[in-house]
Amino acid sequence: MAITLNRKAEIISRLEKSGNSRVLSWEDAEEMAAMYGPKKQIRKEFPPQKKPKLRL
Amino acid sequence: MGDILFRQVFSTYIESGLPLIVAMDNGHQMGNVGHALIAIGRTRTTDELIDNLAVSEELDTDLKSIIGQKDIQFFDNDDIPGRFVFIDDNMPPYQLQHFETPALHYNNPNWKTCRISEFVAPLHPRMYLEAVAAKVYIKKLLLGGMFPIANGTEIFVRLFLTSNRSYKDYLARNVSFSATVREFITNMLMPEFIWVAEISDKANIKRRQAYGLFILDATEPDLNRHSKLIFGGYKNIFYYWNEEKSEIVKNYLASGSFSIYVNNLKGF
């Protein structure tokens, strides 16, 4: 028999109690998201390759 | 897609340990030679190659501006001018050639001049996040003011794809990693495939050490959401995406330096 112990919650709790963890505000998260730009913009900058023209 | 970016993406997938189907031709010389071959790896990354690595030419306008303003020396592992390992059915296996001259081992001058025109990376059908988008996201997160990066900092980035299980296996055995951060990451829920970026500088990467780590969900189709960010840490700050509450959390905890991942391809 094996058991798995997960200490992730404990680590987060410890960080929160010591003031070393905070949730980013909606505005902060939105600002980050805005910086990366929509998918369309990335697609425009890096368009997919054209269909290969192989001559085998 | 520019030639630089094309080569970088090729290198990223090779660094991920994936065999690539490569199409080469001499169409740029109005020739009629065309051939398909396989690329399966690269030669050892030597200290000399790292020393001689030039600053990466940034193509993204936002990033170029940030790098210029902060005078950041940005180096990309995918710019290392090493040779790749090709399997060509016309030749003995394991031909070592540069990306720019994949057919230099041919005697025929028409073939010698062939260049790589296309390549196909065999990915799982649910891997929606491509190398280009993953790298742009990581660079913007790293350089966009979320982390304390001083002016004139030297940054070396190494991006690759791996599986959740392989990476956690490496982490669990990697005692060089901060114990708390290592435990935190190994306990995180992750998809089957992840993009990993290790952040270092030239001196540390030669010692096979890094001090920044980004892990992205390679199966995330929505480029606009932070849900693809599993873990993003550099020096004493790390961010993670809280899936349950759909929020991004900033934490202050030093990751320290750690040994880089070499399970995709040996010989870094």
Short mmCIF file of N, CA and C in Angstrom, two decimals, chain A residues 8 12 16 21, chain B residues 184 188 229-232 238-243 247-251:
data_model
loop_
_atom_site.label_atom_id
_atom_site.label_comp_id
_atom_site.label_asym_id
_atom_site.label_seq_id
_atom_site.Cartn_x
_atom_site.Cartn_y
_atom_site.Cartn_z
N LYS A 8 1.63 20.98 -0.91
CA LYS A 8 1.50 22.24 -1.64
C LYS A 8 0.65 23.25 -0.82
N ILE A 12 1.76 26.97 0.56
CA ILE A 12 1.02 28.20 0.22
C ILE A 12 0.56 28.90 1.50
N GLU A 16 1.42 32.63 2.74
CA GLU A 16 0.36 33.62 2.99
C GLU A 16 0.49 34.22 4.38
N SER A 21 2.82 36.02 -0.04
CA SER A 21 1.99 35.55 -1.15
C SER A 21 0.79 36.47 -1.29
N PHE B 184 6.86 22.12 -4.01
CA PHE B 184 5.69 22.86 -4.50
C PHE B 184 5.40 22.46 -5.95
N MET B 188 2.23 20.09 -7.92
CA MET B 188 1.26 20.83 -8.75
C MET B 188 0.62 19.89 -9.78
N LEU B 229 0.07 29.41 -17.61
CA LEU B 229 1.22 29.58 -16.71
C LEU B 229 1.06 28.63 -15.52
N ILE B 230 1.89 27.62 -15.47
CA ILE B 230 1.86 26.70 -14.33
C ILE B 230 2.77 27.24 -13.23
N PHE B 231 3.95 27.68 -13.64
CA PHE B 231 4.91 28.21 -12.68
C PHE B 231 5.82 29.18 -13.41
N GLY B 232 6.07 30.33 -12.81
CA GLY B 232 7.00 31.28 -13.41
C GLY B 232 7.85 31.89 -12.32
N PHE B 238 8.08 34.06 -7.52
CA PHE B 238 7.45 33.15 -8.47
C PHE B 238 5.95 33.37 -8.52
N TYR B 239 5.38 33.12 -9.71
CA TYR B 239 3.94 33.24 -9.93
C TYR B 239 3.40 31.85 -10.27
N TYR B 240 2.17 31.64 -9.89
CA TYR B 240 1.51 30.42 -10.38
C TYR B 240 0.03 30.73 -10.61
N TRP B 241 -0.58 29.92 -11.44
CA TRP B 241 -1.98 30.09 -11.76
C TRP B 241 -2.81 29.20 -10.84
N ASN B 242 -3.74 29.82 -10.09
CA ASN B 242 -4.62 29.04 -9.23
C ASN B 242 -5.85 28.65 -10.06
N GLU B 243 -5.87 27.41 -10.46
CA GLU B 243 -6.91 26.92 -11.37
C GLU B 243 -8.31 26.99 -10.73
N GLU B 247 -7.12 32.64 -10.72
CA GLU B 247 -6.40 33.85 -10.35
C GLU B 247 -4.89 33.58 -10.38
N ILE B 248 -4.15 34.66 -10.56
CA ILE B 248 -2.70 34.51 -10.61
C ILE B 248 -2.13 34.98 -9.27
N VAL B 249 -1.22 34.19 -8.71
CA VAL B 249 -0.71 34.45 -7.37
C VAL B 249 0.78 34.74 -7.42
N LYS B 250 1.16 35.82 -6.76
CA LYS B 250 2.58 36.21 -6.70
C LYS B 250 3.16 35.80 -5.34
N ASN B 251 4.32 35.19 -5.36
CA ASN B 251 4.93 34.71 -4.12
C ASN B 251 6.38 35.14 -4.04
#
